[in-house]
Amino acid sequence: GAVVSQHPSWVICKSGTSVKIECRSLDFQATTMFWYRQFPKQSLMLMATSNEGSKATYEQGVEKDKFLINHASLTLSTLTVTSAHPEDSSFYICSAISITGVTEAFFGQGTRLTVV
Amino acid sequence: QKEVEQDPGPLSVPEGAIVSLNCTYSNSAFQYFMWYRQYSRKGPELLMYTYSSGNKEDGRFTAQVDKSSKYISLFIRDSQPSDSATYLCAMKGSYDKVIFGPGTSLSVIP
């Protein structure tokens, strides 16, 4: 299947700092990438839909100024958690759909963020 | 009503049993149906992908979609301890965001 690479796989940061997470589609072009958040023993919660070359669409309740998403190319989307706080500690996962728009979604490995 | 509903379990079965996992949904625009398996602290892994109604088989896994009832299923034959994970159903329309069910936690006991 298609490969989506997410980096870093884990990160620890101090409260108040910003953290950038990268999501790359390695062997296909992705016009659309999704960012999810997952708390322990809970399902994936969609945070935002990222379309190449345009502003991301955020789900209700997700602060767009706190979770900055950039989808600058067909193979790369980034999520920046700004001024992170301990309650932002979570598992963040990206997924990508190929440029055809009608295939299944492939997931990155996830990033475990811990804010101390 | 949530767009996608799934019994969270936990579901515990003996090794070798047939496992049935199910989801219901409310959005008739969904056309693409997926099942993912997620191990603890890992990203979801695609198991099965089905377009529209019908059955699809891949090894020990069979996915069924009944669009008239808005009901999808995943069957696992000859379940193994390595199948112990959380199983997430997911669905989307064309060019739409992927919506996930809450996931079912499965334990296969040796």
mmCIF file of C-alpha atoms in Angstrom:
data_model
loop_
_atom_site.group_PDB
_atom_site.id
_atom_site.type_symbol
_atom_site.label_atom_id
_atom_site.label_comp_id
_atom_site.label_asym_id
_atom_site.label_seq_id
_atom_site.Cartn_x
_atom_site.Cartn_y
_atom_site.Cartn_z
ATOM 1 C CA GLY A 1 0.000 0.000 0.000
ATOM 2 C CA ALA A 2 0.916 3.660 -0.184
ATOM 3 C CA VAL A 3 3.314 5.047 2.399
ATOM 4 C CA VAL A 4 2.761 8.064 4.590
ATOM 5 C CA SER A 5 5.648 9.133 6.765
ATOM 6 C CA GLN A 6 5.123 11.212 9.879
ATOM 7 C CA HIS A 7 7.908 12.867 11.823
ATOM 8 C CA PRO A 8 8.802 12.972 14.636
ATOM 9 C CA SER A 9 7.322 9.817 16.131
ATOM 10 C CA TRP A 10 7.519 11.320 19.592
ATOM 11 C CA VAL A 11 8.420 14.658 21.078
ATOM 12 C CA ILE A 12 8.632 16.165 24.532
ATOM 13 C CA CYS A 13 8.485 19.923 24.831
ATOM 14 C CA LYS A 14 8.188 22.565 27.486
ATOM 15 C CA SER A 15 4.940 24.371 28.117
ATOM 16 C CA GLY A 16 4.713 27.527 26.010
ATOM 17 C CA THR A 17 6.890 26.319 23.156
ATOM 18 C CA SER A 18 5.768 25.346 19.667
ATOM 19 C CA VAL A 19 6.111 21.972 18.004
ATOM 20 C CA LYS A 20 5.985 21.153 14.303
ATOM 21 C CA ILE A 21 4.871 17.754 13.014
ATOM 22 C CA GLU A 22 5.468 16.747 9.396
ATOM 23 C CA CYS A 23 3.378 14.416 7.271
ATOM 24 C CA ARG A 24 4.738 13.240 3.924
ATOM 25 C CA SER A 25 3.237 11.004 1.274
ATOM 26 C CA LEU A 26 6.252 9.111 -0.022
ATOM 27 C CA ASP A 27 5.015 7.375 -3.143
ATOM 28 C CA PHE A 28 1.919 9.264 -4.187
ATOM 29 C CA GLN A 29 0.623 12.793 -4.485
ATOM 30 C CA ALA A 30 -1.935 13.846 -1.925
ATOM 31 C CA THR A 31 -4.172 16.798 -2.564
ATOM 32 C CA THR A 32 -5.885 16.184 0.740
ATOM 33 C CA MET A 33 -4.394 15.335 4.091
ATOM 34 C CA PHE A 34 -6.183 14.997 7.377
ATOM 35 C CA TRP A 35 -4.972 15.621 10.893
ATOM 36 C CA TYR A 36 -6.388 13.624 13.764
ATOM 37 C CA ARG A 37 -5.923 13.652 17.478
ATOM 38 C CA GLN A 38 -6.337 10.593 19.656
ATOM 39 C CA PHE A 39 -6.518 10.433 23.419
ATOM 40 C CA PRO A 40 -5.758 7.154 25.222
ATOM 41 C CA LYS A 41 -8.341 4.457 24.532
ATOM 42 C CA GLN A 42 -10.395 6.809 22.401
ATOM 43 C CA SER A 43 -11.011 6.968 18.688
ATOM 44 C CA LEU A 44 -9.521 9.330 16.163
ATOM 45 C CA MET A 45 -10.910 12.831 16.316
ATOM 46 C CA LEU A 46 -10.638 14.762 13.089
ATOM 47 C CA MET A 47 -9.040 18.137 13.709
ATOM 48 C CA ALA A 48 -8.747 19.564 10.233
ATOM 49 C CA THR A 49 -8.712 18.841 6.532
ATOM 50 C CA SER A 50 -5.711 20.180 4.675
ATOM 51 C CA ASN A 51 -5.878 20.851 0.944
ATOM 52 C CA GLU A 52 -2.768 21.618 -1.071
ATOM 53 C CA GLY A 53 -2.432 25.294 -1.818
ATOM 54 C CA SER A 54 -5.394 26.459 0.243
ATOM 55 C CA LYS A 55 -6.339 27.120 3.832
ATOM 56 C CA ALA A 56 -7.161 24.192 6.032
ATOM 57 C CA THR A 57 -10.720 23.484 7.099
ATOM 58 C CA TYR A 58 -10.982 23.052 10.842
ATOM 59 C CA GLU A 59 -13.561 21.001 12.677
ATOM 60 C CA GLN A 60 -15.789 22.672 15.199
ATOM 61 C CA GLY A 61 -14.051 23.299 18.484
ATOM 62 C CA VAL A 62 -10.523 23.134 17.075
ATOM 63 C CA GLU A 63 -8.562 26.383 17.489
ATOM 64 C CA LYS A 64 -7.041 27.270 14.142
ATOM 65 C CA ASP A 65 -4.656 29.769 15.703
ATOM 66 C CA LYS A 66 -3.320 27.108 18.014
ATOM 67 C CA PHE A 67 -3.045 24.294 15.502
ATOM 68 C CA LEU A 68 -1.464 25.809 12.409
ATOM 69 C CA ILE A 69 -1.665 23.655 9.299
ATOM 70 C CA ASN A 70 0.310 24.212 6.137
ATOM 71 C CA HIS A 71 -0.031 22.068 3.010
ATOM 72 C CA ALA A 72 2.538 23.635 0.744
ATOM 73 C CA SER A 73 3.040 20.777 -1.691
ATOM 74 C CA LEU A 74 1.321 17.634 -2.910
ATOM 75 C CA THR A 75 3.496 15.511 -0.652
ATOM 76 C CA LEU A 76 3.871 17.525 2.539
ATOM 77 C CA SER A 77 1.572 18.887 5.213
ATOM 78 C CA THR A 78 2.685 20.240 8.579
ATOM 79 C CA LEU A 79 0.870 20.733 11.856
ATOM 80 C CA THR A 80 2.329 23.227 14.299
ATOM 81 C CA VAL A 81 1.070 23.196 17.853
ATOM 82 C CA THR A 82 1.705 26.733 19.064
ATOM 83 C CA SER A 83 2.251 27.689 22.686
ATOM 84 C CA ALA A 84 1.741 24.106 23.738
ATOM 85 C CA HIS A 85 0.234 23.288 27.108
ATOM 86 C CA PRO A 86 0.029 19.998 29.008
ATOM 87 C CA GLU A 87 -3.566 19.490 27.848
ATOM 88 C CA ASP A 88 -2.251 19.400 24.271
ATOM 89 C CA SER A 89 -0.395 16.200 25.098
ATOM 90 C CA SER A 90 -1.872 13.579 22.814
ATOM 91 C CA PHE A 91 -1.255 11.265 19.881
ATOM 92 C CA TYR A 92 -1.452 13.183 16.597
ATOM 93 C CA ILE A 93 -1.937 11.246 13.361
ATOM 94 C CA CYS A 94 -2.053 12.394 9.783
ATOM 95 C CA SER A 95 -3.583 10.629 6.831
ATOM 96 C CA ALA A 96 -3.525 11.261 3.122
ATOM 97 C CA ILE A 97 -5.741 10.546 0.165
ATOM 98 C CA SER A 98 -4.216 10.344 -3.290
ATOM 99 C CA ILE A 99 -4.747 12.975 -5.922
ATOM 100 C CA THR A 100 -7.523 10.929 -7.528
ATOM 101 C CA GLY A 101 -9.609 11.575 -4.436
ATOM 102 C CA VAL A 102 -11.422 8.268 -4.531
ATOM 103 C CA THR A 103 -9.122 5.893 -2.781
ATOM 104 C CA GLU A 104 -8.734 4.801 0.786
ATOM 105 C CA ALA A 105 -6.835 6.913 3.286
ATOM 106 C CA PHE A 106 -3.337 5.948 4.398
ATOM 107 C CA PHE A 107 -1.974 6.883 7.773
ATOM 108 C CA GLY A 108 1.300 8.041 9.170
ATOM 109 C CA GLN A 109 2.801 6.332 12.188
ATOM 110 C CA GLY A 110 1.563 9.039 14.551
ATOM 111 C CA THR A 111 3.374 11.495 16.809
ATOM 112 C CA ARG A 112 3.231 11.196 20.567
ATOM 113 C CA LEU A 113 3.392 14.741 21.955
ATOM 114 C CA THR A 114 4.091 15.265 25.635
ATOM 115 C CA VAL A 115 4.075 18.801 26.994
ATOM 116 C CA VAL A 116 5.730 19.225 30.377
ATOM 117 C CA GLN B 1 -27.021 10.959 16.134
ATOM 118 C CA LYS B 2 -23.362 10.354 15.376
ATOM 119 C CA GLU B 3 -22.461 9.858 11.748
ATOM 120 C CA VAL B 4 -20.794 6.528 12.432
ATOM 121 C CA GLU B 5 -21.597 4.239 15.348
ATOM 122 C CA GLN B 6 -19.636 1.237 16.492
ATOM 123 C CA ASP B 7 -19.808 -0.893 19.619
ATOM 124 C CA PRO B 8 -16.605 -0.054 21.520
ATOM 125 C CA GLY B 9 -16.451 -3.439 23.237
ATOM 126 C CA PRO B 10 -14.189 -4.699 24.642
ATOM 127 C CA LEU B 11 -14.738 -7.926 22.770
ATOM 128 C CA SER B 12 -12.953 -11.028 24.000
ATOM 129 C CA VAL B 13 -12.923 -14.288 22.025
ATOM 130 C CA PRO B 14 -10.975 -17.564 22.183
ATOM 131 C CA GLU B 15 -8.314 -18.280 19.587
ATOM 132 C CA GLY B 16 -9.821 -19.763 16.430
ATOM 133 C CA ALA B 17 -13.209 -18.095 16.835
ATOM 134 C CA ILE B 18 -14.957 -16.118 14.133
ATOM 135 C CA VAL B 19 -15.114 -12.440 15.018
ATOM 136 C CA SER B 20 -17.836 -10.134 13.768
ATOM 137 C CA LEU B 21 -17.326 -6.372 13.964
ATOM 138 C CA ASN B 22 -20.025 -3.959 12.862
ATOM 139 C CA CYS B 23 -20.723 -0.304 12.193
ATOM 140 C CA THR B 24 -23.823 1.643 11.301
ATOM 141 C CA TYR B 25 -23.903 5.032 9.678
ATOM 142 C CA SER B 26 -26.389 7.748 8.868
ATOM 143 C CA ASN B 27 -24.944 9.577 5.844
ATOM 144 C CA SER B 28 -26.235 8.037 2.609
ATOM 145 C CA ALA B 29 -23.527 9.913 0.672
ATOM 146 C CA PHE B 30 -20.827 7.586 1.967
ATOM 147 C CA GLN B 31 -19.530 5.408 -0.851
ATOM 148 C CA TYR B 32 -16.148 4.189 0.347
ATOM 149 C CA PHE B 33 -15.885 1.960 3.361
ATOM 150 C CA MET B 34 -12.718 0.988 5.146
ATOM 151 C CA TRP B 35 -11.586 -1.064 8.094
ATOM 152 C CA TYR B 36 -8.439 -0.191 9.975
ATOM 153 C CA ARG B 37 -6.567 -2.034 12.675
ATOM 154 C CA GLN B 38 -4.725 -0.076 15.302
ATOM 155 C CA TYR B 39 -2.266 -1.465 17.792
ATOM 156 C CA SER B 40 -1.562 0.510 20.923
ATOM 157 C CA ARG B 41 0.512 3.653 20.299
ATOM 158 C CA LYS B 42 0.623 3.048 16.540
ATOM 159 C CA GLY B 43 -1.067 4.665 13.582
ATOM 160 C CA PRO B 44 -4.054 2.834 12.024
ATOM 161 C CA GLU B 45 -3.271 0.219 9.400
ATOM 162 C CA LEU B 46 -5.627 -0.286 6.478
ATOM 163 C CA LEU B 47 -7.114 -3.795 6.402
ATOM 164 C CA MET B 48 -9.925 -3.671 3.889
ATOM 165 C CA TYR B 49 -11.368 -1.168 1.471
ATOM 166 C CA THR B 50 -14.733 -1.525 -0.248
ATOM 167 C CA TYR B 51 -16.569 0.634 -2.702
ATOM 168 C CA SER B 52 -20.379 0.613 -2.496
ATOM 169 C CA SER B 53 -22.331 -2.490 -1.471
ATOM 170 C CA GLY B 54 -21.093 -6.038 -1.543
ATOM 171 C CA ASN B 55 -18.535 -8.393 -0.067
ATOM 172 C CA LYS B 56 -14.770 -8.408 -0.262
ATOM 173 C CA GLU B 57 -12.510 -11.152 0.997
ATOM 174 C CA ASP B 58 -8.797 -11.022 1.779
ATOM 175 C CA GLY B 59 -7.345 -14.034 3.524
ATOM 176 C CA ARG B 60 -9.025 -14.438 6.890
ATOM 177 C CA PHE B 61 -10.828 -11.101 6.576
ATOM 178 C CA THR B 62 -14.177 -10.460 4.896
ATOM 179 C CA ALA B 63 -15.780 -7.043 4.628
ATOM 180 C CA GLN B 64 -19.468 -6.619 3.906
ATOM 181 C CA VAL B 65 -21.327 -3.449 3.020
ATOM 182 C CA ASP B 66 -25.107 -3.122 2.973
ATOM 183 C CA LYS B 67 -25.869 0.402 1.849
ATOM 184 C CA SER B 68 -29.621 -0.127 1.997
ATOM 185 C CA SER B 69 -29.337 -0.771 5.729
ATOM 186 C CA LYS B 70 -26.368 1.577 6.219
ATOM 187 C CA TYR B 71 -24.516 -1.272 7.882
ATOM 188 C CA ILE B 72 -21.019 -2.596 7.390
ATOM 189 C CA SER B 73 -19.267 -5.602 8.882
ATOM 190 C CA LEU B 74 -15.820 -7.097 9.175
ATOM 191 C CA PHE B 75 -15.447 -10.811 9.784
ATOM 192 C CA ILE B 76 -12.227 -12.395 10.990
ATOM 193 C CA ARG B 77 -11.965 -16.165 10.591
ATOM 194 C CA ASP B 78 -9.669 -18.363 12.655
ATOM 195 C CA SER B 79 -8.817 -15.447 14.920
ATOM 196 C CA GLN B 80 -5.293 -15.300 16.309
ATOM 197 C CA PRO B 81 -3.834 -13.598 19.388
ATOM 198 C CA SER B 82 -1.999 -11.271 16.995
ATOM 199 C CA ASP B 83 -5.413 -9.994 15.877
ATOM 200 C CA SER B 84 -5.839 -8.385 19.297
ATOM 201 C CA ALA B 85 -6.126 -4.674 18.558
ATOM 202 C CA THR B 86 -8.648 -1.909 18.110
ATOM 203 C CA TYR B 87 -10.610 -2.091 14.872
ATOM 204 C CA LEU B 88 -11.902 1.120 13.369
ATOM 205 C CA CYS B 89 -14.466 1.390 10.627
ATOM 206 C CA ALA B 90 -14.210 4.437 8.404
ATOM 207 C CA MET B 91 -16.124 5.841 5.498
ATOM 208 C CA LYS B 92 -16.191 8.737 3.072
ATOM 209 C CA GLY B 93 -17.891 10.151 0.030
ATOM 210 C CA SER B 94 -15.989 11.241 -3.050
ATOM 211 C CA TYR B 95 -13.381 13.880 -2.209
ATOM 212 C CA ASP B 96 -14.730 14.011 1.333
ATOM 213 C CA LYS B 97 -13.128 13.730 4.713
ATOM 214 C CA VAL B 98 -12.824 10.308 6.249
ATOM 215 C CA ILE B 99 -15.104 9.736 9.211
ATOM 216 C CA PHE B 100 -14.209 7.090 11.765
ATOM 217 C CA GLY B 101 -16.214 5.017 14.116
ATOM 218 C CA PRO B 102 -15.085 5.003 17.745
ATOM 219 C CA GLY B 103 -13.378 1.626 17.360
ATOM 220 C CA THR B 104 -13.907 -1.825 18.865
ATOM 221 C CA SER B 105 -11.276 -3.257 21.166
ATOM 222 C CA LEU B 106 -10.695 -6.947 20.423
ATOM 223 C CA SER B 107 -8.805 -9.459 22.523
ATOM 224 C CA VAL B 108 -8.146 -12.956 21.200
ATOM 225 C CA ILE B 109 -7.317 -15.275 24.065
ATOM 226 C CA PRO B 110 -4.864 -18.150 23.370
#
